[in-house]
Structure formats: structure tokens, C-alpha cells
Amino acid sequence: MRWAMTLFGLNAGKEGGNIAVYGYIRVSTKEQNEDRQLIALHELNIPEKNIYMDKQSGKDFDRPQYRKLKEGDLLYVLSIDRLGRNYEEIQNQWRILTKEKGIDIAVLDMPLLDTRQGKDLMGTFIADLVLQILSFVAQNERE
């Protein structure tokens, strides 16, 4: 995942001086292992205090750590299914975070889902299509 540091231009937990950079990890149960996600975020040099972790189902967004995000933050998540497993909720939360709260999201295993890139109409259209497809797959896997 060394490529991620170059691809996303991340430096030591802060970007551009005043934007807080966070990583988000979710596993469905307390027994599941979060190491793969943690390794990916550590390779981006995200400080431990800025890595949020929830150990609960992704079917809804009632998650304590997830709610700590605020306007101007940059959130890294390894894959869209770690953000959630419910198609409609992923779509709604993505819109709330990116449009209403002004949070950027970068999905590490899908560079097309990086809200810092492609802010023009075509980029937004492509990202929306990819998000819809991956949200569908995430829910389909859960069911």
C-alpha cells in the first residue's frame, strides 16, 4: 500500500495545514479482525488518535465513532463495504457527509471514489455511478 501515500499525497495526519485527516475502520462483530484495515491506514501515516473504529453491523449508520466526523475533515476508508452494507444508507450518508457537511472521502481500494478528485460534472457523474454499483454489491453481500 505504499502506492497510497503517493497517490493520495498524505502527510502525517494533516493535509493543507488545517484539514483533519481520519481513517475509519469497521468490522461487523467483536470477533472479526480489523488488522488489514489498520495496516492500510498506518501506511498512510494517519495518527492513531485519528483512526476511528466501530465493531458493529454495517446495515445502519448508528455508530458512535462515525458520528465524530465534522466539516472539513478528510476520511479514508479501505473499501466502501467498510463504510456500510446498506445500499440506501450508504448513498444517503455519502451525500450528507460530502454535500451537507463538507467532508471529503477517499476509498483506498477504489480511487474513483475520492471526492477531492474530479469535482467537475463528468467526475461527479462517474463517482456517483461507481458509488451506486459498489453500494449495491455491499448490500448484496450482506444479504
PDB file of N, CA and C in Angstrom, residues 10 13-15 18-25 41 44-52 65-66 68-78 103-106 108:
ATOM      1  N   LEU A  10      -0.657  12.062   1.232  1.00  0.00           N
ATOM      2  CA  LEU A  10      -0.943  12.247   2.646  1.00  0.00           C
ATOM      3  C   LEU A  10       0.337  12.483   3.427  1.00  0.00           C
ATOM      4  N   GLY A  13      -1.016  12.901   9.040  1.00  0.00           N
ATOM      5  CA  GLY A  13      -2.269  13.182   9.719  1.00  0.00           C
ATOM      6  C   GLY A  13      -2.868  14.539   9.455  1.00  0.00           C
ATOM      7  N   LYS A  14      -2.190  15.417   8.767  1.00  0.00           N
ATOM      8  CA  LYS A  14      -2.746  16.727   8.410  1.00  0.00           C
ATOM      9  C   LYS A  14      -2.479  16.967   6.936  1.00  0.00           C
ATOM     10  N   GLU A  15      -3.406  17.618   6.296  1.00  0.00           N
ATOM     11  CA  GLU A  15      -3.235  17.962   4.898  1.00  0.00           C
ATOM     12  C   GLU A  15      -3.624  19.418   4.728  1.00  0.00           C
ATOM     13  N   ASN A  18      -4.820  22.786   7.865  1.00  0.00           N
ATOM     14  CA  ASN A  18      -5.932  22.873   8.806  1.00  0.00           C
ATOM     15  C   ASN A  18      -7.025  21.839   8.568  1.00  0.00           C
ATOM     16  N   ILE A  19      -6.800  20.907   7.687  1.00  0.00           N
ATOM     17  CA  ILE A  19      -7.787  19.865   7.427  1.00  0.00           C
ATOM     18  C   ILE A  19      -7.409  18.629   8.234  1.00  0.00           C
ATOM     19  N   ALA A  20      -8.294  18.163   9.090  1.00  0.00           N
ATOM     20  CA  ALA A  20      -8.036  16.967   9.886  1.00  0.00           C
ATOM     21  C   ALA A  20      -8.240  15.731   9.017  1.00  0.00           C
ATOM     22  N   VAL A  21      -7.289  14.805   9.079  1.00  0.00           N
ATOM     23  CA  VAL A  21      -7.335  13.578   8.293  1.00  0.00           C
ATOM     24  C   VAL A  21      -7.612  12.408   9.235  1.00  0.00           C
ATOM     25  N   TYR A  22      -8.613  11.615   8.877  1.00  0.00           N
ATOM     26  CA  TYR A  22      -9.027  10.493   9.698  1.00  0.00           C
ATOM     27  C   TYR A  22      -9.086   9.220   8.876  1.00  0.00           C
ATOM     28  N   GLY A  23      -8.982   8.124   9.571  1.00  0.00           N
ATOM     29  CA  GLY A  23      -9.220   6.819   8.987  1.00  0.00           C
ATOM     30  C   GLY A  23     -10.405   6.202   9.687  1.00  0.00           C
ATOM     31  N   TYR A  24     -11.179   5.421   8.963  1.00  0.00           N
ATOM     32  CA  TYR A  24     -12.340   4.776   9.559  1.00  0.00           C
ATOM     33  C   TYR A  24     -12.267   3.275   9.311  1.00  0.00           C
ATOM     34  N   ILE A  25     -12.436   2.509  10.381  1.00  0.00           N
ATOM     35  CA  ILE A  25     -12.405   1.046  10.336  1.00  0.00           C
ATOM     36  C   ILE A  25     -13.726   0.541  10.902  1.00  0.00           C
ATOM     37  N   LEU A  41      -4.300   2.012   6.880  1.00  0.00           N
ATOM     38  CA  LEU A  41      -4.348   3.376   7.411  1.00  0.00           C
ATOM     39  C   LEU A  41      -3.015   3.792   8.024  1.00  0.00           C
ATOM     40  N   LEU A  44      -0.608   5.092   5.570  1.00  0.00           N
ATOM     41  CA  LEU A  44      -0.888   6.472   5.167  1.00  0.00           C
ATOM     42  C   LEU A  44      -0.424   7.478   6.223  1.00  0.00           C
ATOM     43  N   ASN A  45       0.177   6.966   7.290  1.00  0.00           N
ATOM     44  CA  ASN A  45       0.677   7.805   8.394  1.00  0.00           C
ATOM     45  C   ASN A  45      -0.429   8.570   9.113  1.00  0.00           C
ATOM     46  N   ILE A  46      -1.602   7.994   9.174  1.00  0.00           N
ATOM     47  CA  ILE A  46      -2.691   8.614   9.935  1.00  0.00           C
ATOM     48  C   ILE A  46      -2.429   8.336  11.416  1.00  0.00           C
ATOM     49  N   PRO A  47      -2.390   9.371  12.237  1.00  0.00           N
ATOM     50  CA  PRO A  47      -2.122   9.165  13.667  1.00  0.00           C
ATOM     51  C   PRO A  47      -3.174   8.251  14.300  1.00  0.00           C
ATOM     52  N   GLU A  48      -2.738   7.442  15.242  1.00  0.00           N
ATOM     53  CA  GLU A  48      -3.631   6.501  15.924  1.00  0.00           C
ATOM     54  C   GLU A  48      -4.865   7.203  16.491  1.00  0.00           C
ATOM     55  N   LYS A  49      -4.683   8.406  17.035  1.00  0.00           N
ATOM     56  CA  LYS A  49      -5.811   9.127  17.632  1.00  0.00           C
ATOM     57  C   LYS A  49      -6.847   9.554  16.583  1.00  0.00           C
ATOM     58  N   ASN A  50      -6.453   9.530  15.307  1.00  0.00           N
ATOM     59  CA  ASN A  50      -7.367   9.920  14.233  1.00  0.00           C
ATOM     60  C   ASN A  50      -7.952   8.721  13.494  1.00  0.00           C
ATOM     61  N   ILE A  51      -7.755   7.539  14.047  1.00  0.00           N
ATOM     62  CA  ILE A  51      -8.347   6.345  13.445  1.00  0.00           C
ATOM     63  C   ILE A  51      -9.543   5.938  14.295  1.00  0.00           C
ATOM     64  N   TYR A  52     -10.708   6.027  13.685  1.00  0.00           N
ATOM     65  CA  TYR A  52     -11.956   5.658  14.358  1.00  0.00           C
ATOM     66  C   TYR A  52     -12.283   4.213  14.012  1.00  0.00           C
ATOM     67  N   GLN A  65     -18.400   6.108  16.670  1.00  0.00           N
ATOM     68  CA  GLN A  65     -17.162   6.685  16.143  1.00  0.00           C
ATOM     69  C   GLN A  65     -17.408   7.454  14.851  1.00  0.00           C
ATOM     70  N   TYR A  66     -18.267   6.930  14.028  1.00  0.00           N
ATOM     71  CA  TYR A  66     -18.577   7.538  12.744  1.00  0.00           C
ATOM     72  C   TYR A  66     -19.140   8.953  12.907  1.00  0.00           C
ATOM     73  N   LYS A  68     -18.327  11.250  14.912  1.00  0.00           N
ATOM     74  CA  LYS A  68     -17.362  12.254  15.354  1.00  0.00           C
ATOM     75  C   LYS A  68     -16.838  13.119  14.214  1.00  0.00           C
ATOM     76  N   LEU A  69     -17.082  12.736  12.985  1.00  0.00           N
ATOM     77  CA  LEU A  69     -16.575  13.497  11.839  1.00  0.00           C
ATOM     78  C   LEU A  69     -17.244  14.856  11.759  1.00  0.00           C
ATOM     79  N   LYS A  70     -16.450  15.847  11.316  1.00  0.00           N
ATOM     80  CA  LYS A  70     -17.004  17.211  11.233  1.00  0.00           C
ATOM     81  C   LYS A  70     -16.566  17.884   9.937  1.00  0.00           C
ATOM     82  N   GLU A  71     -17.168  19.001   9.682  1.00  0.00           N
ATOM     83  CA  GLU A  71     -16.928  19.740   8.446  1.00  0.00           C
ATOM     84  C   GLU A  71     -15.440  19.989   8.221  1.00  0.00           C
ATOM     85  N   GLY A  72     -15.022  19.770   6.984  1.00  0.00           N
ATOM     86  CA  GLY A  72     -13.635  19.999   6.613  1.00  0.00           C
ATOM     87  C   GLY A  72     -12.734  18.794   6.780  1.00  0.00           C
ATOM     88  N   ASP A  73     -13.203  17.722   7.427  1.00  0.00           N
ATOM     89  CA  ASP A  73     -12.386  16.534   7.619  1.00  0.00           C
ATOM     90  C   ASP A  73     -12.191  15.777   6.308  1.00  0.00           C
ATOM     91  N   LEU A  74     -11.130  15.004   6.268  1.00  0.00           N
ATOM     92  CA  LEU A  74     -10.863  14.073   5.174  1.00  0.00           C
ATOM     93  C   LEU A  74     -10.904  12.683   5.781  1.00  0.00           C
ATOM     94  N   LEU A  75     -11.743  11.828   5.253  1.00  0.00           N
ATOM     95  CA  LEU A  75     -11.928  10.486   5.780  1.00  0.00           C
ATOM     96  C   LEU A  75     -11.431   9.452   4.788  1.00  0.00           C
ATOM     97  N   TYR A  76     -10.501   8.603   5.254  1.00  0.00           N
ATOM     98  CA  TYR A  76     -10.040   7.469   4.461  1.00  0.00           C
ATOM     99  C   TYR A  76     -10.722   6.216   4.969  1.00  0.00           C
ATOM    100  N   VAL A  77     -11.191   5.391   4.041  1.00  0.00           N
ATOM    101  CA  VAL A  77     -11.765   4.097   4.368  1.00  0.00           C
ATOM    102  C   VAL A  77     -11.206   3.109   3.343  1.00  0.00           C
ATOM    103  N   LEU A  78     -10.895   1.892   3.786  1.00  0.00           N
ATOM    104  CA  LEU A  78     -10.254   0.933   2.886  1.00  0.00           C
ATOM    105  C   LEU A  78     -11.158   0.560   1.721  1.00  0.00           C
ATOM    106  N   ILE A 103     -17.352  17.079   4.068  1.00  0.00           N
ATOM    107  CA  ILE A 103     -16.273  16.136   4.382  1.00  0.00           C
ATOM    108  C   ILE A 103     -15.850  15.450   3.092  1.00  0.00           C
ATOM    109  N   ASP A 104     -14.539  15.361   2.860  1.00  0.00           N
ATOM    110  CA  ASP A 104     -14.035  14.597   1.720  1.00  0.00           C
ATOM    111  C   ASP A 104     -13.837  13.155   2.141  1.00  0.00           C
ATOM    112  N   ILE A 105     -14.116  12.238   1.218  1.00  0.00           N
ATOM    113  CA  ILE A 105     -13.944  10.814   1.465  1.00  0.00           C
ATOM    114  C   ILE A 105     -13.056  10.236   0.372  1.00  0.00           C
ATOM    115  N   ALA A 106     -12.097   9.396   0.776  1.00  0.00           N
ATOM    116  CA  ALA A 106     -11.252   8.670  -0.172  1.00  0.00           C
ATOM    117  C   ALA A 106     -11.349   7.187   0.163  1.00  0.00           C
ATOM    118  N   LEU A 108      -9.836   3.770  -0.435  1.00  0.00           N
ATOM    119  CA  LEU A 108      -8.497   3.366  -0.855  1.00  0.00           C
ATOM    120  C   LEU A 108      -8.476   2.322  -1.969  1.00  0.00           C
TER     121      LEU A 108
END
